[in-house]
Short mmCIF file of C-alpha atoms in Angstrom, two decimals:
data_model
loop_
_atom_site.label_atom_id
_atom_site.label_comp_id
_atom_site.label_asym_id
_atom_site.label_seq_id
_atom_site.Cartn_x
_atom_site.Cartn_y
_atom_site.Cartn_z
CA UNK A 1 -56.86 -70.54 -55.73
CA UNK A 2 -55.61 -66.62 -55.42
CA UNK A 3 -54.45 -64.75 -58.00
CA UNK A 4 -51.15 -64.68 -57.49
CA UNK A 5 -50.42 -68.28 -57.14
CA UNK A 6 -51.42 -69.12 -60.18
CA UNK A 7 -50.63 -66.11 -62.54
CA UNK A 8 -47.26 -67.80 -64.14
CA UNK A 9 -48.99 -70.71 -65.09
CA UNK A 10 -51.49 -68.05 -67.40
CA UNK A 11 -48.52 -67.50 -69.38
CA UNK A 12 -48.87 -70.62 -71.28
CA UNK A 13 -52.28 -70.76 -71.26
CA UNK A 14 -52.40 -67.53 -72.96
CA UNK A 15 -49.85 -67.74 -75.55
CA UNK A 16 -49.35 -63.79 -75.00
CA UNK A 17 -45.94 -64.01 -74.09
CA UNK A 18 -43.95 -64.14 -71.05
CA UNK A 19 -42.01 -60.94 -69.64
CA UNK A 20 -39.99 -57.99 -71.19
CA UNK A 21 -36.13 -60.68 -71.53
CA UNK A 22 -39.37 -62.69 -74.05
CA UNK A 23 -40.54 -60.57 -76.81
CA UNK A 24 -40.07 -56.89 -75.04
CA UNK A 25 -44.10 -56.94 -73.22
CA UNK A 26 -44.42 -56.42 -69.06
CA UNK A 27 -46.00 -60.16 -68.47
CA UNK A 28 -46.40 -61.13 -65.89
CA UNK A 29 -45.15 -57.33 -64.86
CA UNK A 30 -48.11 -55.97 -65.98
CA UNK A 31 -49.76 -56.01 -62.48
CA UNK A 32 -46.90 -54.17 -60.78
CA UNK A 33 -46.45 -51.57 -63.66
CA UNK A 34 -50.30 -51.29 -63.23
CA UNK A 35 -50.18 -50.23 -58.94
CA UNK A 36 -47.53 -48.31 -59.20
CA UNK A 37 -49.24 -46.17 -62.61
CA UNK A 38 -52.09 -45.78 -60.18
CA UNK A 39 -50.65 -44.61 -57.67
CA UNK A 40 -48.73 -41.51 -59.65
CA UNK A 41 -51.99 -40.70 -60.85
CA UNK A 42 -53.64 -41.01 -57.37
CA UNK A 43 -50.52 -38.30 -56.39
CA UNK A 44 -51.08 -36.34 -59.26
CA UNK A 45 -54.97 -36.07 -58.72
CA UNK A 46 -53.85 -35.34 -55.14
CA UNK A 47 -51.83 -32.09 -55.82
CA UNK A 48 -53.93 -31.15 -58.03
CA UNK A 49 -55.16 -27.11 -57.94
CA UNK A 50 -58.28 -28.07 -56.32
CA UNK A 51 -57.52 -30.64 -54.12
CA UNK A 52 -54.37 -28.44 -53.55
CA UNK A 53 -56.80 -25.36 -52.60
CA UNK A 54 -59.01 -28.03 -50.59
CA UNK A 55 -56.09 -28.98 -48.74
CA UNK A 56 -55.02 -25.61 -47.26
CA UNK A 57 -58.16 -24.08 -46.90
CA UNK A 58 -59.90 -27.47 -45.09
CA UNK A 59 -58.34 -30.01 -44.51
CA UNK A 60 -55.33 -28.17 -42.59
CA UNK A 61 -57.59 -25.87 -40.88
CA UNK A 62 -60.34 -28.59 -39.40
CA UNK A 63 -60.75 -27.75 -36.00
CA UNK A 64 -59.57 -31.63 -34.99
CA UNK A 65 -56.04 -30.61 -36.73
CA UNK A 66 -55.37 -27.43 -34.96
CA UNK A 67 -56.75 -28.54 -31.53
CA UNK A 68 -54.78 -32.33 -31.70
CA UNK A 69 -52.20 -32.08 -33.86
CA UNK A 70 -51.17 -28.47 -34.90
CA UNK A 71 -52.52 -24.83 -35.95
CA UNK A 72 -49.58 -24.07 -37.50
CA UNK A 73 -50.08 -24.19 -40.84
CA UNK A 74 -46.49 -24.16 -42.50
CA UNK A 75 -45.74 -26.80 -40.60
CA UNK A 76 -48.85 -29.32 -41.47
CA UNK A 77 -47.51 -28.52 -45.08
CA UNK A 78 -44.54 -29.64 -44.60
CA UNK A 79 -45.98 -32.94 -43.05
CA UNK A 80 -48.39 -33.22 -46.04
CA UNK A 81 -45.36 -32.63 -48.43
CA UNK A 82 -43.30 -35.05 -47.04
CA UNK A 83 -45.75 -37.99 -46.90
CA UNK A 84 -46.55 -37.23 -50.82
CA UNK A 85 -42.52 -37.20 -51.53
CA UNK A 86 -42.00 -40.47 -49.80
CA UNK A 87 -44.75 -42.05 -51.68
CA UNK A 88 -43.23 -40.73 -55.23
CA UNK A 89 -39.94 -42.65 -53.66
CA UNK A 90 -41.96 -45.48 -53.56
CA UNK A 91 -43.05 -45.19 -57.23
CA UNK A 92 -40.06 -44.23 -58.02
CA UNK A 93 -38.49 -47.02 -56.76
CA UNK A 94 -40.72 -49.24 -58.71
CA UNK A 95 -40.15 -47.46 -61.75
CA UNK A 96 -36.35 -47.61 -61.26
CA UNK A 97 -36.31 -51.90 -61.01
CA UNK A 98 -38.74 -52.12 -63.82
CA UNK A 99 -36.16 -49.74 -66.02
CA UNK A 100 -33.29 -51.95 -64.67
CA UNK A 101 -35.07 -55.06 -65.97
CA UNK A 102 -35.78 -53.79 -69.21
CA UNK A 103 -31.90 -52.72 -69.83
CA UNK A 104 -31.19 -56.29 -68.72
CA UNK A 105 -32.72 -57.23 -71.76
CA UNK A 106 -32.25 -55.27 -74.17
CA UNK A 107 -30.41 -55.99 -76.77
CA UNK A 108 -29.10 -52.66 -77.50
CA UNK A 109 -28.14 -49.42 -75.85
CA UNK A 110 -30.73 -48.46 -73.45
CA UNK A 111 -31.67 -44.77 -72.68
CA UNK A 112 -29.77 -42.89 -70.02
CA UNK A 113 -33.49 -42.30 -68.39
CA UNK A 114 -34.29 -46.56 -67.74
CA UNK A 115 -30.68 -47.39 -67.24
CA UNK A 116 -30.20 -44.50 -64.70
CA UNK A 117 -33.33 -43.23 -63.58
CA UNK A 118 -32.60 -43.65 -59.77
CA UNK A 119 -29.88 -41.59 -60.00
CA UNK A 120 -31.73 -38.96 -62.54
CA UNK A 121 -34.83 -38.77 -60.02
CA UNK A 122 -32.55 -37.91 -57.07
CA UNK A 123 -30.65 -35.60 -59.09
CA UNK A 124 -33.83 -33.93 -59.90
CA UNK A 125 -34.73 -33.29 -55.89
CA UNK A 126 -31.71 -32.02 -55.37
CA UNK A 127 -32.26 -28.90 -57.46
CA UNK A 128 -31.82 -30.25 -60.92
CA UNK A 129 -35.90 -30.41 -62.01
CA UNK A 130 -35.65 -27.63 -64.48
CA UNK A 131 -32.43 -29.11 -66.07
CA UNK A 132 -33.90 -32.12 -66.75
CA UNK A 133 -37.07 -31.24 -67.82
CA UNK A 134 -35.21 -29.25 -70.66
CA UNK A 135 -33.27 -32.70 -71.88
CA UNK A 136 -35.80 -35.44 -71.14
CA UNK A 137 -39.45 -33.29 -71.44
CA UNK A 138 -41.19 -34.38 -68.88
CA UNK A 139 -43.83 -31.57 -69.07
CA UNK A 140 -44.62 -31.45 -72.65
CA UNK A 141 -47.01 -34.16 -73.03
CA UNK A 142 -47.74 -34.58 -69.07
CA UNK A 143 -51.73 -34.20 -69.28
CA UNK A 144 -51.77 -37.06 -72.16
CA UNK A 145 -49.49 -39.52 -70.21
CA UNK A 146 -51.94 -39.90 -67.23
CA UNK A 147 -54.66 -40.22 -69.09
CA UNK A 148 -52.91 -43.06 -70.90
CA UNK A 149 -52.16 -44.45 -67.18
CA UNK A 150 -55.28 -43.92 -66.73
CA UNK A 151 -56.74 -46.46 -69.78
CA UNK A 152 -53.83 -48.90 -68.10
CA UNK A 153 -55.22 -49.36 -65.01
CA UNK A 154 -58.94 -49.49 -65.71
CA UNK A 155 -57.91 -52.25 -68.31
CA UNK A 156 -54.86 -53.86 -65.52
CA UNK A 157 -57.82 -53.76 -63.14
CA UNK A 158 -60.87 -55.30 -65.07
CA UNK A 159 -58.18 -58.09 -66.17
CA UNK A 160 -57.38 -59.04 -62.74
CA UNK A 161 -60.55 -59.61 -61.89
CA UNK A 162 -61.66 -61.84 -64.99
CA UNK A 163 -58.06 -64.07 -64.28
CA UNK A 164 -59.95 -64.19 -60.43
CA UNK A 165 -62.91 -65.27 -61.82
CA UNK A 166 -61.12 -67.87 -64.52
CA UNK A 167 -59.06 -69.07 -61.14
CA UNK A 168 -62.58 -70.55 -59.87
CA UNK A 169 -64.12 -71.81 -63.08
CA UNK A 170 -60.78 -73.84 -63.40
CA UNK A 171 -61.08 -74.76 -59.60
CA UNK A 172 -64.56 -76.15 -60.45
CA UNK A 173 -63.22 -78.03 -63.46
CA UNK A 174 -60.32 -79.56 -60.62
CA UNK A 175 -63.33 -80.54 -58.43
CA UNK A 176 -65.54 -81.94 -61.90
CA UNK A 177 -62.70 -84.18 -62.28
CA UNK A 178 -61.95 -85.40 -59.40
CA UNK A 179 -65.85 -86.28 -58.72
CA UNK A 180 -65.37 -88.28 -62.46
CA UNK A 181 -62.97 -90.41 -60.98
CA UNK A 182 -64.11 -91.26 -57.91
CA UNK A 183 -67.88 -91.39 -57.47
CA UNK A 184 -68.87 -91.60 -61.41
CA UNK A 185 -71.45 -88.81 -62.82
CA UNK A 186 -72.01 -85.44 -61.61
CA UNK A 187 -74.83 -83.92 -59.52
CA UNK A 188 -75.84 -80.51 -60.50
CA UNK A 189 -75.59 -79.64 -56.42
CA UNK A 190 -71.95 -80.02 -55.97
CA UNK A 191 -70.93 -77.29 -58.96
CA UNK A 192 -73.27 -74.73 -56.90
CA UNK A 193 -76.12 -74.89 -59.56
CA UNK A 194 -78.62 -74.90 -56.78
CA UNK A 195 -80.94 -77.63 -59.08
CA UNK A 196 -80.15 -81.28 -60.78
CA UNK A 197 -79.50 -82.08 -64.30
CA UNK A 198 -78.98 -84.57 -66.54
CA UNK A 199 -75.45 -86.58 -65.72
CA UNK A 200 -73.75 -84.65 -69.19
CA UNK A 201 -75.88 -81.18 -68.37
CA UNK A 202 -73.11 -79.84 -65.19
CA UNK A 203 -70.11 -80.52 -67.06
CA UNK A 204 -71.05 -79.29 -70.18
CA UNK A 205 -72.09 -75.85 -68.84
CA UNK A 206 -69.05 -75.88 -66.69
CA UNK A 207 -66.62 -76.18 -69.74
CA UNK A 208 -68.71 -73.87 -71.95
CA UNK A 209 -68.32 -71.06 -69.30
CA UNK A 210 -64.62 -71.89 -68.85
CA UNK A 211 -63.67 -71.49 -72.54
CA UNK A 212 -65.76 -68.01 -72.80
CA UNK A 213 -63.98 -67.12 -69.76
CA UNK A 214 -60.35 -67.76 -70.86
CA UNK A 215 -61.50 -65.87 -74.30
CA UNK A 216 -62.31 -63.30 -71.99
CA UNK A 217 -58.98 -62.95 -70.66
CA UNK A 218 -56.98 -63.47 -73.83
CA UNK A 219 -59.21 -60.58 -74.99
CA UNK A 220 -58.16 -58.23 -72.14
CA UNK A 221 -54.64 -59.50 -72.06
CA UNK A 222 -53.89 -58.54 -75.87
CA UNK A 223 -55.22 -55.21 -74.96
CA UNK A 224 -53.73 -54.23 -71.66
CA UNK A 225 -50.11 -53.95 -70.64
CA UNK A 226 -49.48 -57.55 -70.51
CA UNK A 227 -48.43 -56.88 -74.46
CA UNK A 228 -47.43 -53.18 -74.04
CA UNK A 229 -43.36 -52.74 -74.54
CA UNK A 230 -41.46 -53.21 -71.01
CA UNK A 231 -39.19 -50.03 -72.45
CA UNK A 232 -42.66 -48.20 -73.18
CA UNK A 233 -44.01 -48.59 -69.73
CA UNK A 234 -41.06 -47.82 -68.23
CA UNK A 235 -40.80 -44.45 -69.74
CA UNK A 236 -43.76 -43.44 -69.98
CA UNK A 237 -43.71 -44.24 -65.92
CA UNK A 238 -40.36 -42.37 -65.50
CA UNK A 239 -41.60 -39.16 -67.08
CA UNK A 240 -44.49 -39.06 -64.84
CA UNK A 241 -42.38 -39.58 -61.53
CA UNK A 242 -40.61 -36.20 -62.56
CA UNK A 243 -43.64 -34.67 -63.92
CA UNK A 244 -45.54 -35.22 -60.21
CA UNK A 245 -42.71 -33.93 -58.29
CA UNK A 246 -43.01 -31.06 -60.64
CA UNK A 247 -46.33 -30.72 -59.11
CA UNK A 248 -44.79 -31.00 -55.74
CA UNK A 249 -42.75 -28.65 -55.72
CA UNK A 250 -45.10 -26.66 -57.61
CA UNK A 251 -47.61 -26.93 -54.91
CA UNK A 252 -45.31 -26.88 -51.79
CA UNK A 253 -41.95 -24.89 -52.16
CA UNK A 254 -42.95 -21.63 -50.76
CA UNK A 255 -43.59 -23.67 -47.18
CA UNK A 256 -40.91 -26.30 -47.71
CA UNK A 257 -37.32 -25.77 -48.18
CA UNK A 258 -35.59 -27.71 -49.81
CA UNK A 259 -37.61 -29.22 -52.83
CA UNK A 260 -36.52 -28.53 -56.61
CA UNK A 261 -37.36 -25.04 -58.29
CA UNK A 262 -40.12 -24.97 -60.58
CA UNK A 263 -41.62 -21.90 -61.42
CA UNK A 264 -45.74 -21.58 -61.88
CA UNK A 265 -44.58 -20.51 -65.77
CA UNK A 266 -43.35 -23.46 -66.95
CA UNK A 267 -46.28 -26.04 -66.51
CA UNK A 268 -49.50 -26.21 -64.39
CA UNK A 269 -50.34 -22.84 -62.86
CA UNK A 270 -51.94 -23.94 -59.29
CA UNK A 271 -53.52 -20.34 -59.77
CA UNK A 272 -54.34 -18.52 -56.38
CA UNK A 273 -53.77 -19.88 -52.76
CA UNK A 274 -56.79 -19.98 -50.23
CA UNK A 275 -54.86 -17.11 -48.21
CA UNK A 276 -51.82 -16.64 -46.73
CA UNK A 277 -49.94 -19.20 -44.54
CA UNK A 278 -50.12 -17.92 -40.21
CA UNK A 279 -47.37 -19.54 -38.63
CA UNK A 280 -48.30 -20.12 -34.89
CA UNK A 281 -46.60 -21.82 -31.98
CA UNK A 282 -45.44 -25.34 -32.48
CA UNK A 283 -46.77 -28.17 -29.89
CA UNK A 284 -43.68 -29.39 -28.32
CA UNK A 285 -43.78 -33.08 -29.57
CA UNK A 286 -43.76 -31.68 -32.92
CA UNK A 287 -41.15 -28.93 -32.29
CA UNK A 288 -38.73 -31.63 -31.22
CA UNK A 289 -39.40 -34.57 -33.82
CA UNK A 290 -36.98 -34.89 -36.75
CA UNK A 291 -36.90 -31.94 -39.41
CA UNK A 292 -39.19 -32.77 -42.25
CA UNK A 293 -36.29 -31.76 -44.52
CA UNK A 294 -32.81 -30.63 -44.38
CA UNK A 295 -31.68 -27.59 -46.46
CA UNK A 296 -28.91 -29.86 -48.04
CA UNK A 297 -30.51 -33.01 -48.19
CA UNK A 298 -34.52 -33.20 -49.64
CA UNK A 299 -33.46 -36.07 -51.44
CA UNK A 300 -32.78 -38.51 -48.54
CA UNK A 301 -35.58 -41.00 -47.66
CA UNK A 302 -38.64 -39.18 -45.93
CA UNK A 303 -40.03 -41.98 -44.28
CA UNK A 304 -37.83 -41.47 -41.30
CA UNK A 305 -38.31 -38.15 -41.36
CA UNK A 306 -42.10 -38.14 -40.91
CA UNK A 307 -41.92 -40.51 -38.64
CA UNK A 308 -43.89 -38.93 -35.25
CA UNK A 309 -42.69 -39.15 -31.89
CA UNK A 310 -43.85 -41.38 -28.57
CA UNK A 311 -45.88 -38.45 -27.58
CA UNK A 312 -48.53 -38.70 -30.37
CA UNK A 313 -50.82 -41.20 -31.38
CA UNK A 314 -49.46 -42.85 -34.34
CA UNK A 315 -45.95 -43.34 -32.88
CA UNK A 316 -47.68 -45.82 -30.47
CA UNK A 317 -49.50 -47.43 -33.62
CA UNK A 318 -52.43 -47.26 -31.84
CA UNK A 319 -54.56 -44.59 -34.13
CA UNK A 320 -56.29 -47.25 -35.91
CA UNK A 321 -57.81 -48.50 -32.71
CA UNK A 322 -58.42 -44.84 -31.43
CA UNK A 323 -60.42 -44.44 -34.59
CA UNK A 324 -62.73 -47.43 -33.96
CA UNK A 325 -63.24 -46.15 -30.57
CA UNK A 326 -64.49 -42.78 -31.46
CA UNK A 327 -66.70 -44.23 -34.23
CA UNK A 328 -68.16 -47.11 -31.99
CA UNK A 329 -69.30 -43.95 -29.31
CA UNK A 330 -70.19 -42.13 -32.43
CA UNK A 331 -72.45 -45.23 -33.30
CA UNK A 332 -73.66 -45.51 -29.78
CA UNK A 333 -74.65 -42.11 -29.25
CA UNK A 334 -76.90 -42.31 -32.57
CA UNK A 335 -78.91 -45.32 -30.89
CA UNK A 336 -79.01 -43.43 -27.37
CA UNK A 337 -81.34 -40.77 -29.02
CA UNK A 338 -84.24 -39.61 -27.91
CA UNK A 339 -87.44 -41.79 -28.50
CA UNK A 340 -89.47 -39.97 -31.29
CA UNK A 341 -93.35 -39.67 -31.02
CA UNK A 342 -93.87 -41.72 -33.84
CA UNK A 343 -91.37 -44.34 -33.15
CA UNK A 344 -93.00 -48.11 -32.44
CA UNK A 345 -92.50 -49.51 -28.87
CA UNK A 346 -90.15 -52.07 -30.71
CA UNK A 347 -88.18 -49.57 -32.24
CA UNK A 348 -87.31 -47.63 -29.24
CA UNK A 349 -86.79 -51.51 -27.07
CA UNK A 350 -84.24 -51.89 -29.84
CA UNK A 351 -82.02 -48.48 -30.02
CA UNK A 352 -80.09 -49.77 -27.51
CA UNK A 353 -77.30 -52.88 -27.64
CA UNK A 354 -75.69 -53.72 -25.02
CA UNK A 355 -72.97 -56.25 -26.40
CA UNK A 356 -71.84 -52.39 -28.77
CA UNK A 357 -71.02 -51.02 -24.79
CA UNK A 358 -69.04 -54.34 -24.10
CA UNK A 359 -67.46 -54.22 -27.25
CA UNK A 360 -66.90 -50.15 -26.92
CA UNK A 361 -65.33 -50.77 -23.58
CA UNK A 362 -63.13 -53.86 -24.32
CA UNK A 363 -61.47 -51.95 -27.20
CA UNK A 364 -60.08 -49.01 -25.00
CA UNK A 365 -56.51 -48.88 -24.41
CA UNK A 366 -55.55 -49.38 -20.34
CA UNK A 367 -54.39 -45.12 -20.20
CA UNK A 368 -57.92 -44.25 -21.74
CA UNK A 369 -59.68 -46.61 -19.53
CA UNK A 370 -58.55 -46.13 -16.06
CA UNK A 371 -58.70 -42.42 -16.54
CA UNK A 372 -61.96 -43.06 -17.49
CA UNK A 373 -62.91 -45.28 -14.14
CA UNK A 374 -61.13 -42.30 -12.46
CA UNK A 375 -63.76 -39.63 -13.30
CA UNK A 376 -66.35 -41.90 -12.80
CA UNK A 377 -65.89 -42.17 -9.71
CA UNK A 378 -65.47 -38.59 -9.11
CA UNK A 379 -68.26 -37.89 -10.71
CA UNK A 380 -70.28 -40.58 -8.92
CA UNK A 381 -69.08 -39.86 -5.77
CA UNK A 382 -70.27 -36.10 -5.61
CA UNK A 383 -73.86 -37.55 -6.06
CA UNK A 384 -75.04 -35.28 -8.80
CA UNK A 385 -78.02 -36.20 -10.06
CA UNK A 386 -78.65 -37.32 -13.53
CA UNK A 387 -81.64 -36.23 -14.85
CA UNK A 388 -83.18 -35.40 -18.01
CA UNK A 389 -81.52 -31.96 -18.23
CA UNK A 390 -78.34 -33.40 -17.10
CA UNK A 391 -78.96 -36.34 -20.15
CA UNK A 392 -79.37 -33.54 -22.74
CA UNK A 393 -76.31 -31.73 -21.35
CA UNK A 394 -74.08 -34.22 -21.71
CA UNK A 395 -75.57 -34.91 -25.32
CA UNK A 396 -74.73 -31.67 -26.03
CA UNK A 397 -71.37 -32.21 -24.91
CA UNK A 398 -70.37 -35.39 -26.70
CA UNK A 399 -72.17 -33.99 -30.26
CA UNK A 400 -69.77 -31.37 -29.95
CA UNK A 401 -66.48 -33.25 -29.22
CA UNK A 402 -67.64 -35.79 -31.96
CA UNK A 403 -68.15 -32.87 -34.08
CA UNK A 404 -64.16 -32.59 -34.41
CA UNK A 405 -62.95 -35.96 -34.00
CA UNK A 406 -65.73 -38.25 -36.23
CA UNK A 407 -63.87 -36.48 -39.18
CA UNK A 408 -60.23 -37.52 -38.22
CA UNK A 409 -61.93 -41.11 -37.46
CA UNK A 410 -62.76 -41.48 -40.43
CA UNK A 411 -60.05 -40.34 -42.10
CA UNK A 412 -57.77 -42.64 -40.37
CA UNK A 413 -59.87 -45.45 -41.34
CA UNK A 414 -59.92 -44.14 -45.08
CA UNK A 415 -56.19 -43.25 -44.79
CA UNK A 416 -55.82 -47.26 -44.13
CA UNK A 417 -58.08 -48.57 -46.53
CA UNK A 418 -56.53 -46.36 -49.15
CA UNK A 419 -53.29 -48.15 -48.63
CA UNK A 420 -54.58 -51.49 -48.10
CA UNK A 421 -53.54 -54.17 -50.84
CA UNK A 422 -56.94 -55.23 -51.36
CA UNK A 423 -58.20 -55.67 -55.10
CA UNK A 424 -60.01 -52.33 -55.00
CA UNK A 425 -57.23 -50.20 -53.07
CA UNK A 426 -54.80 -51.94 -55.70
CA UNK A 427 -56.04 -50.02 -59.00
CA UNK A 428 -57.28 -46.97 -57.02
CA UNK A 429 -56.68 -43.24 -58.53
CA UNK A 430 -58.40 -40.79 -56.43
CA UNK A 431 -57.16 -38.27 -54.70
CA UNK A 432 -56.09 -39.93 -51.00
CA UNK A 433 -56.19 -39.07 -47.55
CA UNK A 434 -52.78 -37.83 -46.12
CA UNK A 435 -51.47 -39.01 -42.42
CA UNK A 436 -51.83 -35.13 -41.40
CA UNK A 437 -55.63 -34.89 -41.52
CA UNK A 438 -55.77 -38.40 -39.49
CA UNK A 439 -54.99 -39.56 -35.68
CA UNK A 440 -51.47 -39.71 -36.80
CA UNK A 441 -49.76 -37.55 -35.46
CA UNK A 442 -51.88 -36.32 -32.87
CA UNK A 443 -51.08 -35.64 -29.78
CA UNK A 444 -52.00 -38.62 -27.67
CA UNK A 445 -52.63 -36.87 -24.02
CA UNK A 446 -55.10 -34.39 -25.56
CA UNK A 447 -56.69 -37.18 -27.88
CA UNK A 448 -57.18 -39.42 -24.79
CA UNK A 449 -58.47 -36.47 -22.91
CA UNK A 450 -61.22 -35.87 -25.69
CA UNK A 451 -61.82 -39.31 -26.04
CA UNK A 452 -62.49 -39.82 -21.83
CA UNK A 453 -64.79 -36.63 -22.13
CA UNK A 454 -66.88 -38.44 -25.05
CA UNK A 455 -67.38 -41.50 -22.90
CA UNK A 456 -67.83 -39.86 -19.22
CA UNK A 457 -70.68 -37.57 -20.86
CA UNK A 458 -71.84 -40.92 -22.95
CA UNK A 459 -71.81 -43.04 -20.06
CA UNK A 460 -74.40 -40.57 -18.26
CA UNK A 461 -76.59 -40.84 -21.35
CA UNK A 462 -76.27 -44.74 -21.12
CA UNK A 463 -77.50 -44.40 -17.47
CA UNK A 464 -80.74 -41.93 -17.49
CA UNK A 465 -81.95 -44.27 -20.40
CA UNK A 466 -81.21 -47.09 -18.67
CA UNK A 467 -83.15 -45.82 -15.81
CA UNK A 468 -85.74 -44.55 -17.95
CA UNK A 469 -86.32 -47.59 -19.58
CA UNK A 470 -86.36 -49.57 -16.14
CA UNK A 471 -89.06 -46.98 -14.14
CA UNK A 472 -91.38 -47.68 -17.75
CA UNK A 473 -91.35 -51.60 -17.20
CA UNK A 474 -92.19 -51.54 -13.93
CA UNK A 475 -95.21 -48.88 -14.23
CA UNK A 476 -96.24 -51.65 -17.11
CA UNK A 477 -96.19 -54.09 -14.59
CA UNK A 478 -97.57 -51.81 -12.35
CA UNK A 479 -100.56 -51.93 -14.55
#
């Protein structure tokens, strides 16, 4: 049974208590407080000075960025800024309905920063940081909060995966009974022990396990934030949303106008940039999207705002599947290598799989695909021989177009792992990708026209081994 659907029915098993209106702990909250703590830390990590300094110095200046999405640097900034700003709204969000719930039930006056905190945290983008920082403190105490977020989610994490594994002990014990009333004593076989025991033996183990488990779980639930104060969580939470857009603004307010004033002299000194900031000319698909911000208004929603146009790859939703096409040629290319001396003859039978060209060409979207089937032809019909020079030309040619895109590939893969709701995305803290160094907002004519080079020079590869191949089995037959 999954997690979730059986979570509220732990309350009673645990005797820990059931949600802040109960005795003042998260519950059954716990899990929510718990994703949205890692994520502020995963935000803070990312604006950190390093990953700060990695950011413009790399990541912005990777030759896939400038040639498919921008070279302008300011601008990729902004983009960065405003994807990192929409996902503090998110937290902050969160943060604001868990404060909301808490002064719900409390029994006295709650503090202006739970009752209102949606309206503090958009008074603080619009200009108001430093204010607040001098009434509620954010920044005193910053470095100790996280790592207290920190000990939260490690503990919110390892107790979501014991309740998983108590789910199937106590799905087992469901199945144990069940077999009791129908068909009389147990075989070892059908509680997965892989052996037979005596009729008592299966059942036996099976409860033994299940009562260490669930003292497991009390364990980790007295311990976590199951039992930690809703009010406690909340601010603790709170403080951190203003202390990361601190960091923000910290980190982006001499390229992005608009965010909150905070000077380098009041908290975390980012120290010294990579260099300065060369403004080029603006692609036209990004020169006519929305404005990342408005002078007047950084505290509107920025997911509308960062939103890219028709013209580029992610406004078509289609980078995820441009990013499994570069990586399949990427894969292909490393089986179409050369034969090595000491490679076996089974070795070099087996670099090649034909079903990964099927699959490579079956995944292409219809504009890549019969502009592909266009050059083909042209190229086919001029009647240029391919040869082994021609072969290790167009290797040449596809390691150096791979060189470029394989990173953004990957990145848009990480970019949607990273925000995947799967166990181990859930409780993640590291530093994540941002949409800027993926296919996101590419330009899609250019990224089809790299991606139609890749497979017109790997499709001449695919053909002088083929041949090669063919010419050896028949002087072995020959023979």
């Amino acid at each position: 049974m999954p997690v979730r659907t059986w979570l509220a029915d732990l309350r009673s098993k645990l005797v820990v208590g059931v949600g802040p209106r109960d005795h003042g702990g998260l519950g059954i909250l716990a899990f929510e407080a718990a994703a949205t703590m890692s994520r502020l830390v995963s935000l803070h990590r990312t604006v950190s000075d390093v990953e700060v300094r990695r950011l413009r110095g790399d990541v912005l200046r990777a030759e896939g960025v400038a040639r498919l999405t921008s070279a302008d640097q300011a601008l990729l900034l902004r983009l960065a800024c405003g994807e990192l700003l929409a996902d503090l709204d998110r937290a902050a969000d969160s943060v604001a309905r868990l404060g909301a719930r808490c002064c719900a039930g409390a029994g006295d006056t709650p503090a202006p920063l739970l009752r209102d905190f949606d309206r503090i945290y958009a008074e603080a983008k619009r200009s108001r940081l430093a204010q607040l920082d001098a009434t509620v403190g954010f920044s005193r105490g910053a470095t100790k909060r996280f790592r207290e977020m920190e000990r939260h989610v490690v503990v919110a994490a390892k107790l979501y995966a014991e309740m998983d594994a108590l789910s199937e002990l106590e799905a087992s014990q469901r199945r144990m009974e069940q077999w009791k009333q129908h068909s009389g004593p147990i075989p070892a076989q059908s509680l997965g022990t892989g052996k037979r025991s005596s009729a008592g033996e299966p059942g036996e183990k099976l409860m033994s396990k299940l009562r260490a488990q669930r003292h497991k779980v009390r364990r980790l639930t007295e311990g976590s934030l199951w039992n930690v104060a809703a009010g406690k969580a909340a601010r603790l939470m709170a403080k951190s949303v203003l202390a990361v857009l601190a960091r923000i603004s910290l980190a982006f307010s001499a390229s992005v106008p608009g965010l909150p004033p905070w000077t380098v002299g009041r908290a975390w000194a980012l120290g010294h940039s990579s260099g300065p900031l060369h403004r080029s000319a603006t692609p036209a698909a990004l020169r006519h999207s929305a404005p990342i911000f408005g002078q007047k208004d950084a505290a509107s929603p920025l997911l509308e705002s960062i939103k890219p146009s028709v013209s580029m790859v992610g406004g078509s939703s289609m980078e995820l599947r441009y990013a499994n096409v570069i990586l399949t040629a990427e894969t292909l290319l490393a089986a179409l290598r050369p034969p090595a001396a000491g490679d076996s003859e089974e070795v070099q039978e087996g670099m090649i799989d034909l079903s990964t060209r099927d699959a490579l060409y079956k995944m292409l979207p219809v504009s890549i695909r019969e502009a592909m089937n266009t050059k083909l032809r042209e190229r086919w019909g001029k009647g240029q021989p391919v040869d082994e020079v021609a072969a290790a030309e167009s290797r040449d040619a596809v390691e150096r177009l791979l060189r470029w895109l394989s990173p953004m590939a990957h990145d848009t893969l990480r970019w949607n792992d990273e925000r995947s709701m799967e166990r181990a995305q859930r409780f993640g803290m590291q530093p994540r990708a941002l949409m800027v160094q993926t296919l996101h907002f590419a330009d899609r004519q250019k990224t089809d026209a790299a991606i139609v080079d890749v497979l017109i020079d790997l499709s001449c590869i695919c053909w002088y081994d083929d041949e090669r191949r063919r010419l050896e089995s028949h002087d072995w037959d020959a023979e």
